[in-house]
mmCIF file of N, CA and C in Angstrom:
data_model
loop_
_atom_site.group_PDB
_atom_site.id
_atom_site.type_symbol
_atom_site.label_atom_id
_atom_site.label_comp_id
_atom_site.label_asym_id
_atom_site.label_seq_id
_atom_site.Cartn_x
_atom_site.Cartn_y
_atom_site.Cartn_z
ATOM 1 N N MET A 18 16.959 -8.855 10.676
ATOM 2 C CA MET A 18 15.634 -8.548 10.184
ATOM 3 C C MET A 18 14.728 -8.171 11.352
ATOM 4 N N ALA A 19 15.241 -7.389 12.228
ATOM 5 C CA ALA A 19 14.466 -6.980 13.396
ATOM 6 C C ALA A 19 13.190 -6.283 12.950
ATOM 7 N N GLY A 20 12.112 -6.589 13.646
ATOM 8 C CA GLY A 20 10.858 -5.928 13.336
ATOM 9 C C GLY A 20 9.996 -6.679 12.347
ATOM 10 N N TYR A 21 10.506 -7.736 11.740
ATOM 11 C CA TYR A 21 9.734 -8.512 10.782
ATOM 12 C C TYR A 21 9.368 -9.849 11.408
ATOM 13 N N PRO A 22 8.141 -10.326 11.196
ATOM 14 C CA PRO A 22 7.757 -11.607 11.781
ATOM 15 C C PRO A 22 8.470 -12.757 11.069
ATOM 16 N N LEU A 23 8.757 -13.772 11.810
ATOM 17 C CA LEU A 23 9.313 -14.994 11.238
ATOM 18 C C LEU A 23 8.168 -15.986 11.097
ATOM 19 N N VAL A 24 8.028 -16.584 9.916
ATOM 20 C CA VAL A 24 6.975 -17.568 9.688
ATOM 21 C C VAL A 24 7.611 -18.867 9.224
ATOM 22 N N ASP A 25 6.865 -19.951 9.346
ATOM 23 C CA ASP A 25 7.352 -21.278 8.978
ATOM 24 C C ASP A 25 8.658 -21.597 9.694
ATOM 25 N N LEU A 26 8.677 -21.338 10.964
ATOM 26 C CA LEU A 26 9.867 -21.524 11.778
ATOM 27 C C LEU A 26 9.636 -22.687 12.729
ATOM 28 N N LYS A 27 10.596 -23.588 12.796
ATOM 29 C CA LYS A 27 10.517 -24.701 13.730
ATOM 30 C C LYS A 27 11.722 -24.611 14.654
ATOM 31 N N VAL A 28 11.469 -24.664 15.954
ATOM 32 C CA VAL A 28 12.524 -24.575 16.955
ATOM 33 C C VAL A 28 12.444 -25.808 17.838
ATOM 34 N N THR A 29 13.594 -26.423 18.082
ATOM 35 C CA THR A 29 13.660 -27.593 18.952
ATOM 36 C C THR A 29 14.650 -27.316 20.066
ATOM 37 N N LEU A 30 14.205 -27.449 21.286
ATOM 38 C CA LEU A 30 15.082 -27.292 22.442
ATOM 39 C C LEU A 30 15.749 -28.640 22.682
ATOM 40 N N VAL A 31 17.092 -28.640 22.657
ATOM 41 C CA VAL A 31 17.812 -29.905 22.793
ATOM 42 C C VAL A 31 18.460 -30.075 24.161
ATOM 43 N N ASP A 32 18.569 -29.011 24.929
ATOM 44 C CA ASP A 32 19.196 -29.135 26.234
ATOM 45 C C ASP A 32 18.757 -27.962 27.097
ATOM 46 N N GLY A 33 18.716 -28.167 28.366
ATOM 47 C CA GLY A 33 18.369 -27.098 29.282
ATOM 48 C C GLY A 33 18.436 -27.596 30.711
ATOM 49 N N SER A 34 18.435 -26.653 31.614
ATOM 50 C CA SER A 34 18.468 -27.033 33.023
ATOM 51 C C SER A 34 17.651 -26.033 33.824
ATOM 52 N N TYR A 35 17.325 -26.423 35.022
ATOM 53 C CA TYR A 35 16.503 -25.597 35.904
ATOM 54 C C TYR A 35 17.237 -25.449 37.233
ATOM 55 N N HIS A 36 17.220 -24.225 37.737
ATOM 56 C CA HIS A 36 17.834 -23.964 39.041
ATOM 57 C C HIS A 36 16.834 -23.152 39.853
ATOM 58 N N ASN A 37 16.602 -23.541 41.091
ATOM 59 C CA ASN A 37 15.577 -22.899 41.924
ATOM 60 C C ASN A 37 15.767 -21.403 42.070
ATOM 61 N N VAL A 38 17.003 -20.917 42.124
ATOM 62 C CA VAL A 38 17.267 -19.506 42.361
ATOM 63 C C VAL A 38 17.255 -18.702 41.063
ATOM 64 N N ASP A 39 17.924 -19.203 40.017
ATOM 65 C CA ASP A 39 18.113 -18.426 38.791
ATOM 66 C C ASP A 39 17.028 -18.633 37.739
ATOM 67 N N SER A 40 16.270 -19.682 37.827
ATOM 68 C CA SER A 40 15.284 -19.995 36.788
ATOM 69 C C SER A 40 13.949 -19.319 37.075
ATOM 70 N N SER A 41 13.454 -18.646 36.058
ATOM 71 C CA SER A 41 12.132 -18.023 36.144
ATOM 72 C C SER A 41 11.536 -18.002 34.740
ATOM 73 N N GLU A 42 10.264 -17.741 34.669
ATOM 74 C CA GLU A 42 9.632 -17.668 33.352
ATOM 75 C C GLU A 42 10.298 -16.585 32.510
ATOM 76 N N MET A 43 10.595 -15.438 33.111
ATOM 77 C CA MET A 43 11.229 -14.344 32.379
ATOM 78 C C MET A 43 12.627 -14.742 31.884
ATOM 79 N N ALA A 44 13.370 -15.467 32.677
ATOM 80 C CA ALA A 44 14.712 -15.909 32.266
ATOM 81 C C ALA A 44 14.611 -16.844 31.059
ATOM 82 N N PHE A 45 13.645 -17.762 31.076
ATOM 83 C CA PHE A 45 13.482 -18.681 29.944
ATOM 84 C C PHE A 45 13.010 -17.937 28.696
ATOM 85 N N ARG A 46 12.133 -16.958 28.861
ATOM 86 C CA ARG A 46 11.682 -16.157 27.708
ATOM 87 C C ARG A 46 12.852 -15.384 27.101
ATOM 88 N N SER A 47 13.669 -14.790 27.950
ATOM 89 C CA SER A 47 14.831 -14.037 27.462
ATOM 90 C C SER A 47 15.803 -14.951 26.739
ATOM 91 N N ALA A 48 16.054 -16.125 27.281
ATOM 92 C CA ALA A 48 16.963 -17.079 26.643
ATOM 93 C C ALA A 48 16.408 -17.518 25.283
ATOM 94 N N ALA A 49 15.112 -17.765 25.217
ATOM 95 C CA ALA A 49 14.488 -18.169 23.958
ATOM 96 C C ALA A 49 14.587 -17.053 22.923
ATOM 97 N N MET A 50 14.347 -15.817 23.329
ATOM 98 C CA MET A 50 14.419 -14.681 22.416
ATOM 99 C C MET A 50 15.833 -14.516 21.864
ATOM 100 N N LEU A 51 16.827 -14.612 22.724
ATOM 101 C CA LEU A 51 18.216 -14.502 22.278
ATOM 102 C C LEU A 51 18.582 -15.646 21.324
ATOM 103 N N ALA A 52 18.118 -16.848 21.614
ATOM 104 C CA ALA A 52 18.419 -17.992 20.757
ATOM 105 C C ALA A 52 17.764 -17.830 19.381
ATOM 106 N N ILE A 53 16.541 -17.352 19.339
ATOM 107 C CA ILE A 53 15.864 -17.162 18.051
ATOM 108 C C ILE A 53 16.545 -16.058 17.249
ATOM 109 N N ARG A 54 16.945 -14.980 17.891
ATOM 110 C CA ARG A 54 17.665 -13.913 17.185
ATOM 111 C C ARG A 54 18.950 -14.444 16.569
ATOM 112 N N GLU A 55 19.717 -15.199 17.357
ATOM 113 C CA GLU A 55 20.974 -15.753 16.868
ATOM 114 C C GLU A 55 20.724 -16.753 15.739
ATOM 115 N N GLY A 56 19.722 -17.585 15.899
ATOM 116 C CA GLY A 56 19.390 -18.554 14.860
ATOM 117 C C GLY A 56 18.932 -17.885 13.574
ATOM 118 N N ALA A 57 18.147 -16.833 13.688
ATOM 119 C CA ALA A 57 17.681 -16.115 12.498
ATOM 120 C C ALA A 57 18.854 -15.453 11.780
ATOM 121 N N ARG A 58 19.780 -14.904 12.551
ATOM 122 C CA ARG A 58 20.952 -14.273 11.932
ATOM 123 C C ARG A 58 21.780 -15.302 11.177
ATOM 124 N N LYS A 59 21.997 -16.456 11.787
ATOM 125 C CA LYS A 59 22.790 -17.505 11.155
ATOM 126 C C LYS A 59 22.028 -18.209 10.033
ATOM 127 N N GLY A 60 20.715 -18.242 10.130
ATOM 128 C CA GLY A 60 19.903 -18.947 9.148
ATOM 129 C C GLY A 60 19.640 -18.169 7.874
ATOM 130 N N ALA A 61 20.036 -16.903 7.819
ATOM 131 C CA ALA A 61 19.835 -16.054 6.643
ATOM 132 C C ALA A 61 18.378 -16.061 6.185
ATOM 133 N N PRO A 62 17.478 -15.451 6.955
ATOM 134 C CA PRO A 62 16.053 -15.436 6.575
ATOM 135 C C PRO A 62 15.838 -14.673 5.269
ATOM 136 N N VAL A 63 14.740 -14.985 4.625
ATOM 137 C CA VAL A 63 14.392 -14.392 3.338
ATOM 138 C C VAL A 63 13.124 -13.561 3.511
ATOM 139 N N LEU A 64 13.172 -12.303 3.109
ATOM 140 C CA LEU A 64 12.000 -11.437 3.134
ATOM 141 C C LEU A 64 11.100 -11.821 1.963
ATOM 142 N N GLN A 65 9.817 -12.062 2.250
ATOM 143 C CA GLN A 65 8.895 -12.467 1.194
ATOM 144 C C GLN A 65 7.776 -11.445 1.042
ATOM 145 N N GLU A 66 7.176 -11.447 -0.151
ATOM 146 C CA GLU A 66 6.075 -10.532 -0.431
ATOM 147 C C GLU A 66 4.915 -11.313 -1.044
ATOM 148 N N PRO A 67 3.686 -10.854 -0.796
ATOM 149 C CA PRO A 67 2.523 -11.541 -1.369
ATOM 150 C C PRO A 67 2.387 -11.248 -2.862
ATOM 151 N N PHE A 68 2.061 -12.295 -3.623
ATOM 152 C CA PHE A 68 1.808 -12.155 -5.056
ATOM 153 C C PHE A 68 0.342 -12.442 -5.332
ATOM 154 N N PHE A 69 -0.226 -11.659 -6.224
ATOM 155 C CA PHE A 69 -1.629 -11.786 -6.592
ATOM 156 C C PHE A 69 -1.743 -12.090 -8.072
ATOM 157 N N GLU A 70 -2.764 -12.873 -8.412
ATOM 158 C CA GLU A 70 -3.106 -13.057 -9.809
ATOM 159 C C GLU A 70 -4.032 -11.903 -10.169
ATOM 160 N N MET A 71 -3.691 -11.189 -11.211
ATOM 161 C CA MET A 71 -4.464 -10.017 -11.628
ATOM 162 C C MET A 71 -5.034 -10.280 -13.016
ATOM 163 N N GLU A 72 -6.264 -9.848 -13.204
ATOM 164 C CA GLU A 72 -6.890 -9.926 -14.515
ATOM 165 C C GLU A 72 -7.364 -8.527 -14.870
ATOM 166 N N VAL A 73 -6.853 -8.005 -15.969
ATOM 167 C CA VAL A 73 -7.219 -6.665 -16.435
ATOM 168 C C VAL A 73 -7.996 -6.827 -17.730
ATOM 169 N N VAL A 74 -9.157 -6.216 -17.794
ATOM 170 C CA VAL A 74 -9.964 -6.216 -19.014
ATOM 171 C C VAL A 74 -9.957 -4.789 -19.544
ATOM 172 N N THR A 75 -9.459 -4.627 -20.777
ATOM 173 C CA THR A 75 -9.285 -3.295 -21.334
ATOM 174 C C THR A 75 -9.648 -3.276 -22.814
ATOM 175 N N PRO A 76 -10.157 -2.164 -23.302
ATOM 176 C CA PRO A 76 -10.317 -2.031 -24.749
ATOM 177 C C PRO A 76 -8.946 -2.146 -25.425
ATOM 178 N N GLY A 77 -8.920 -2.743 -26.607
ATOM 179 C CA GLY A 77 -7.663 -2.990 -27.319
ATOM 180 C C GLY A 77 -6.813 -1.759 -27.534
ATOM 181 N N GLU A 78 -7.426 -0.606 -27.707
ATOM 182 C CA GLU A 78 -6.656 0.618 -27.973
ATOM 183 C C GLU A 78 -5.758 1.023 -26.802
ATOM 184 N N PHE A 79 -6.040 0.517 -25.614
ATOM 185 C CA PHE A 79 -5.235 0.860 -24.429
ATOM 186 C C PHE A 79 -4.306 -0.275 -24.001
ATOM 187 N N LEU A 80 -4.298 -1.374 -24.736
ATOM 188 C CA LEU A 80 -3.538 -2.555 -24.332
ATOM 189 C C LEU A 80 -2.056 -2.265 -24.130
ATOM 190 N N SER A 81 -1.434 -1.563 -25.060
ATOM 191 C CA SER A 81 0.015 -1.332 -24.924
ATOM 192 C C SER A 81 0.332 -0.464 -23.709
ATOM 193 N N ASP A 82 -0.500 0.513 -23.417
ATOM 194 C CA ASP A 82 -0.278 1.352 -22.231
ATOM 195 C C ASP A 82 -0.449 0.536 -20.951
ATOM 196 N N VAL A 83 -1.462 -0.330 -20.925
ATOM 197 C CA VAL A 83 -1.699 -1.181 -19.760
ATOM 198 C C VAL A 83 -0.516 -2.122 -19.560
ATOM 199 N N LEU A 84 -0.044 -2.749 -20.644
ATOM 200 C CA LEU A 84 1.102 -3.659 -20.548
ATOM 201 C C LEU A 84 2.364 -2.935 -20.078
ATOM 202 N N GLY A 85 2.590 -1.743 -20.581
ATOM 203 C CA GLY A 85 3.756 -0.962 -20.148
ATOM 204 C C GLY A 85 3.694 -0.625 -18.671
ATOM 205 N N ASP A 86 2.510 -0.254 -18.201
ATOM 206 C CA ASP A 86 2.345 0.066 -16.780
ATOM 207 C C ASP A 86 2.555 -1.173 -15.912
ATOM 208 N N LEU A 87 1.993 -2.300 -16.330
ATOM 209 C CA LEU A 87 2.181 -3.536 -15.569
ATOM 210 C C LEU A 87 3.653 -3.938 -15.532
ATOM 211 N N GLY A 88 4.350 -3.770 -16.628
ATOM 212 C CA GLY A 88 5.783 -4.083 -16.661
ATOM 213 C C GLY A 88 6.573 -3.246 -15.681
ATOM 214 N N GLY A 89 6.198 -1.991 -15.536
ATOM 215 C CA GLY A 89 6.855 -1.104 -14.583
ATOM 216 C C GLY A 89 6.538 -1.442 -13.139
ATOM 217 N N ARG A 90 5.536 -2.274 -12.943
ATOM 218 C CA ARG A 90 5.134 -2.682 -11.601
ATOM 219 C C ARG A 90 5.624 -4.100 -11.271
ATOM 220 N N ARG A 91 6.554 -4.597 -11.997
ATOM 221 C CA ARG A 91 7.143 -5.929 -11.803
ATOM 222 C C ARG A 91 6.150 -7.066 -12.024
ATOM 223 N N ALA A 92 5.113 -6.811 -12.817
ATOM 224 C CA ALA A 92 4.132 -7.857 -13.116
ATOM 225 C C ALA A 92 4.715 -8.814 -14.148
ATOM 226 N N ARG A 93 4.332 -10.087 -14.033
ATOM 227 C CA ARG A 93 4.707 -11.093 -15.023
ATOM 228 C C ARG A 93 3.447 -11.453 -15.802
ATOM 229 N N ILE A 94 3.444 -11.107 -17.067
ATOM 230 C CA ILE A 94 2.277 -11.366 -17.914
ATOM 231 C C ILE A 94 2.200 -12.865 -18.185
ATOM 232 N N ARG A 95 1.031 -13.433 -17.912
ATOM 233 C CA ARG A 95 0.825 -14.872 -18.136
ATOM 234 C C ARG A 95 0.102 -15.132 -19.449
ATOM 235 N N SER A 96 -0.852 -14.270 -19.786
ATOM 236 C CA SER A 96 -1.566 -14.447 -21.057
ATOM 237 C C SER A 96 -2.274 -13.158 -21.435
ATOM 238 N N ILE A 97 -2.523 -13.045 -22.728
ATOM 239 C CA ILE A 97 -3.327 -11.941 -23.277
ATOM 240 C C ILE A 97 -4.307 -12.593 -24.242
ATOM 241 N N GLU A 98 -5.585 -12.381 -24.005
ATOM 242 C CA GLU A 98 -6.613 -12.977 -24.845
ATOM 243 C C GLU A 98 -7.541 -11.884 -25.335
ATOM 244 N N GLY A 99 -7.904 -11.941 -26.608
ATOM 245 C CA GLY A 99 -8.799 -10.946 -27.166
ATOM 246 C C GLY A 99 -10.165 -11.501 -27.451
ATOM 247 N N GLN A 100 -11.156 -10.657 -27.252
ATOM 248 C CA GLN A 100 -12.529 -11.011 -27.576
ATOM 249 C C GLN A 100 -13.179 -9.735 -28.086
ATOM 250 N N ASP A 101 -13.463 -9.703 -29.379
ATOM 251 C CA ASP A 101 -13.941 -8.493 -30.039
ATOM 252 C C ASP A 101 -12.942 -7.368 -29.788
ATOM 253 N N ASP A 102 -13.397 -6.254 -29.225
ATOM 254 C CA ASP A 102 -12.477 -5.143 -28.970
ATOM 255 C C ASP A 102 -11.868 -5.220 -27.574
ATOM 256 N N LEU A 103 -12.344 -6.132 -26.726
ATOM 257 C CA LEU A 103 -11.822 -6.233 -25.364
ATOM 258 C C LEU A 103 -10.655 -7.201 -25.296
ATOM 259 N N GLN A 104 -9.648 -6.825 -24.526
ATOM 260 C CA GLN A 104 -8.476 -7.662 -24.291
ATOM 261 C C GLN A 104 -8.413 -7.991 -22.804
ATOM 262 N N THR A 105 -8.094 -9.225 -22.490
ATOM 263 C CA THR A 105 -7.950 -9.660 -21.105
ATOM 264 C C THR A 105 -6.499 -10.032 -20.869
ATOM 265 N N VAL A 106 -5.900 -9.349 -19.918
ATOM 266 C CA VAL A 106 -4.505 -9.594 -19.560
ATOM 267 C C VAL A 106 -4.498 -10.298 -18.210
ATOM 268 N N ARG A 107 -3.832 -11.434 -18.135
ATOM 269 C CA ARG A 107 -3.656 -12.141 -16.857
ATOM 270 C C ARG A 107 -2.185 -12.038 -16.484
ATOM 271 N N ALA A 108 -1.943 -11.659 -15.234
ATOM 272 C CA ALA A 108 -0.564 -11.449 -14.782
ATOM 273 C C ALA A 108 -0.429 -11.797 -13.314
ATOM 274 N N MET A 109 0.798 -12.047 -12.894
ATOM 275 C CA MET A 109 1.142 -12.199 -11.481
ATOM 276 C C MET A 109 1.846 -10.914 -11.078
ATOM 277 N N ILE A 110 1.433 -10.343 -9.938
ATOM 278 C CA ILE A 110 1.977 -9.046 -9.533
ATOM 279 C C ILE A 110 2.156 -8.998 -8.017
ATOM 280 N N PRO A 111 3.278 -8.404 -7.571
ATOM 281 C CA PRO A 111 3.465 -8.249 -6.119
ATOM 282 C C PRO A 111 2.469 -7.219 -5.579
ATOM 283 N N LEU A 112 1.907 -7.502 -4.419
ATOM 284 C CA LEU A 112 0.915 -6.608 -3.837
ATOM 285 C C LEU A 112 1.452 -5.189 -3.669
ATOM 286 N N GLY A 113 2.702 -5.058 -3.273
ATOM 287 C CA GLY A 113 3.279 -3.737 -3.050
ATOM 288 C C GLY A 113 3.297 -2.856 -4.287
ATOM 289 N N GLU A 114 3.175 -3.454 -5.457
ATOM 290 C CA GLU A 114 3.183 -2.689 -6.705
ATOM 291 C C GLU A 114 1.785 -2.302 -7.169
ATOM 292 N N THR A 115 0.763 -2.679 -6.414
ATOM 293 C CA THR A 115 -0.609 -2.420 -6.861
ATOM 294 C C THR A 115 -1.226 -1.177 -6.245
ATOM 295 N N PHE A 116 -0.520 -0.538 -5.320
ATOM 296 C CA PHE A 116 -1.090 0.649 -4.696
ATOM 297 C C PHE A 116 -1.238 1.753 -5.727
ATOM 298 N N ALA A 117 -2.367 2.400 -5.730
ATOM 299 C CA ALA A 117 -2.744 3.453 -6.679
ATOM 300 C C ALA A 117 -2.968 2.903 -8.089
ATOM 301 N N TYR A 118 -3.116 1.582 -8.218
ATOM 302 C CA TYR A 118 -3.336 1.020 -9.560
ATOM 303 C C TYR A 118 -4.696 1.416 -10.121
ATOM 304 N N THR A 119 -5.704 1.517 -9.283
ATOM 305 C CA THR A 119 -7.029 1.903 -9.764
ATOM 306 C C THR A 119 -6.970 3.251 -10.468
ATOM 307 N N THR A 120 -6.302 4.205 -9.850
ATOM 308 C CA THR A 120 -6.183 5.540 -10.446
ATOM 309 C C THR A 120 -5.367 5.494 -11.732
ATOM 310 N N ALA A 121 -4.275 4.750 -11.720
ATOM 311 C CA ALA A 121 -3.430 4.654 -12.911
ATOM 312 C C ALA A 121 -4.192 4.011 -14.068
ATOM 313 N N LEU A 122 -4.900 2.925 -13.796
ATOM 314 C CA LEU A 122 -5.647 2.238 -14.852
ATOM 315 C C LEU A 122 -6.765 3.124 -15.394
ATOM 316 N N ARG A 123 -7.415 3.843 -14.515
ATOM 317 C CA ARG A 123 -8.465 4.768 -14.955
ATOM 318 C C ARG A 123 -7.888 5.829 -15.896
ATOM 319 N N SER A 124 -6.720 6.345 -15.550
ATOM 320 C CA SER A 124 -6.074 7.365 -16.387
ATOM 321 C C SER A 124 -5.620 6.779 -17.728
ATOM 322 N N LEU A 125 -5.041 5.591 -17.688
ATOM 323 C CA LEU A 125 -4.537 4.964 -18.918
ATOM 324 C C LEU A 125 -5.642 4.619 -19.902
ATOM 325 N N SER A 126 -6.816 4.279 -19.392
ATOM 326 C CA SER A 126 -7.885 3.765 -20.252
ATOM 327 C C SER A 126 -9.093 4.695 -20.362
ATOM 328 N N LYS A 127 -8.946 5.899 -19.885
ATOM 329 C CA LYS A 127 -10.061 6.849 -19.886
ATOM 330 C C LYS A 127 -11.269 6.270 -19.153
ATOM 331 N N GLY A 128 -10.980 5.499 -18.096
ATOM 332 C CA GLY A 128 -12.028 4.939 -17.261
ATOM 333 C C GLY A 128 -12.727 3.719 -17.830
ATOM 334 N N ARG A 129 -12.200 3.136 -18.909
ATOM 335 C CA ARG A 129 -12.901 2.033 -19.574
ATOM 336 C C ARG A 129 -12.355 0.647 -19.240
ATOM 337 N N ALA A 130 -11.263 0.549 -18.511
ATOM 338 C CA ALA A 130 -10.696 -0.756 -18.140
ATOM 339 C C ALA A 130 -11.057 -1.082 -16.700
ATOM 340 N N SER A 131 -10.989 -2.357 -16.372
ATOM 341 C CA SER A 131 -11.245 -2.793 -15.005
ATOM 342 C C SER A 131 -10.281 -3.929 -14.679
ATOM 343 N N TYR A 132 -10.178 -4.247 -13.381
ATOM 344 C CA TYR A 132 -9.300 -5.347 -12.998
ATOM 345 C C TYR A 132 -9.817 -6.020 -11.740
ATOM 346 N N THR A 133 -9.359 -7.250 -11.552
ATOM 347 C CA THR A 133 -9.617 -8.005 -10.324
ATOM 348 C C THR A 133 -8.297 -8.631 -9.893
ATOM 349 N N MET A 134 -8.203 -8.917 -8.591
ATOM 350 C CA MET A 134 -6.992 -9.537 -8.055
ATOM 351 C C MET A 134 -7.394 -10.618 -7.061
ATOM 352 N N GLU A 135 -6.546 -11.661 -6.989
ATOM 353 C CA GLU A 135 -6.765 -12.725 -6.025
ATOM 354 C C GLU A 135 -5.407 -13.214 -5.538
ATOM 355 N N PHE A 136 -5.270 -13.329 -4.214
ATOM 356 C CA PHE A 136 -4.012 -13.785 -3.634
ATOM 357 C C PHE A 136 -3.660 -15.174 -4.133
ATOM 358 N N ARG A 137 -2.361 -15.393 -4.422
ATOM 359 C CA ARG A 137 -1.899 -16.709 -4.869
ATOM 360 C C ARG A 137 -0.848 -17.307 -3.937
ATOM 361 N N HIS A 138 0.241 -16.573 -3.661
ATOM 362 C CA HIS A 138 1.333 -17.139 -2.869
ATOM 363 C C HIS A 138 2.316 -16.042 -2.477
ATOM 364 N N TYR A 139 3.358 -16.435 -1.741
ATOM 365 C CA TYR A 139 4.445 -15.529 -1.395
ATOM 366 C C TYR A 139 5.678 -15.902 -2.210
ATOM 367 N N GLU A 140 6.493 -14.897 -2.523
ATOM 368 C CA GLU A 140 7.766 -15.112 -3.211
ATOM 369 C C GLU A 140 8.817 -14.237 -2.543
ATOM 370 N N PRO A 141 10.077 -14.666 -2.618
ATOM 371 C CA PRO A 141 11.150 -13.829 -2.064
ATOM 372 C C PRO A 141 11.213 -12.470 -2.763
ATOM 373 N N VAL A 142 11.474 -11.442 -1.989
ATOM 374 C CA VAL A 142 11.665 -10.100 -2.540
ATOM 375 C C VAL A 142 13.030 -10.082 -3.226
ATOM 376 N N PRO A 143 13.148 -9.485 -4.421
ATOM 377 C CA PRO A 143 14.464 -9.400 -5.073
ATOM 378 C C PRO A 143 15.486 -8.745 -4.137
ATOM 379 N N ASP A 144 16.730 -9.209 -4.231
ATOM 380 C CA ASP A 144 17.782 -8.762 -3.313
ATOM 381 C C ASP A 144 17.902 -7.248 -3.211
ATOM 382 N N HIS A 145 17.913 -6.550 -4.343
ATOM 383 C CA HIS A 145 18.105 -5.092 -4.301
ATOM 384 C C HIS A 145 16.956 -4.397 -3.569
ATOM 385 N N LEU A 146 15.740 -4.904 -3.700
ATOM 386 C CA LEU A 146 14.607 -4.320 -2.995
ATOM 387 C C LEU A 146 14.632 -4.701 -1.512
ATOM 388 N N ALA A 147 14.989 -5.953 -1.222
ATOM 389 C CA ALA A 147 15.046 -6.394 0.187
ATOM 390 C C ALA A 147 16.041 -5.558 0.965
ATOM 391 N N ARG A 148 17.201 -5.282 0.368
ATOM 392 C CA ARG A 148 18.202 -4.452 1.058
ATOM 393 C C ARG A 148 17.657 -3.061 1.364
ATOM 394 N N SER A 149 16.960 -2.459 0.412
ATOM 395 C CA SER A 149 16.442 -1.112 0.656
ATOM 396 C C SER A 149 15.325 -1.122 1.693
ATOM 397 N N ILE A 150 14.501 -2.172 1.705
ATOM 398 C CA ILE A 150 13.421 -2.278 2.682
ATOM 399 C C ILE A 150 14.002 -2.442 4.087
ATOM 400 N N VAL A 151 14.951 -3.338 4.232
ATOM 401 C CA VAL A 151 15.539 -3.600 5.534
ATOM 402 C C VAL A 151 16.336 -2.388 6.035
ATOM 403 N N ASN A 152 17.021 -1.692 5.142
ATOM 404 C CA ASN A 152 17.814 -0.526 5.542
ATOM 405 C C ASN A 152 16.962 0.664 5.936
ATOM 406 N N THR A 153 15.721 0.763 5.441
ATOM 407 C CA THR A 153 14.860 1.885 5.805
ATOM 408 C C THR A 153 14.001 1.583 7.021
ATOM 409 N N ALA A 154 13.989 0.320 7.444
ATOM 410 C CA ALA A 154 13.152 -0.051 8.603
ATOM 411 C C ALA A 154 13.804 0.342 9.901
#
């Protein structure tokens, strides 16, 4: 997973030695870098993506189009509540699937729907997507 930051990582040095001729700050940095690379390879790191809670408010006539679009964006619908002609959809959605959502929602609803998003947590990227992301990096 070269090029990706490692988070929530704990490293413990259990042994080491110092020699006046061979030991330097650069030597210790290089040894640490090699050890972390090897540990990450053996530890099978997991690529994660940010998930946001999204709330979409739309006129009822556009609800099915909005739901279809959210489904295509890997959103998980949590609830749908109606109030008069307005419907409120609450969903969890990966941030990577929200790009150009403003334009899509405007087109789907003739400019009458709106949405808000708030960060919630990270989740592992599905295997098939993680492979394609790592292979293109």
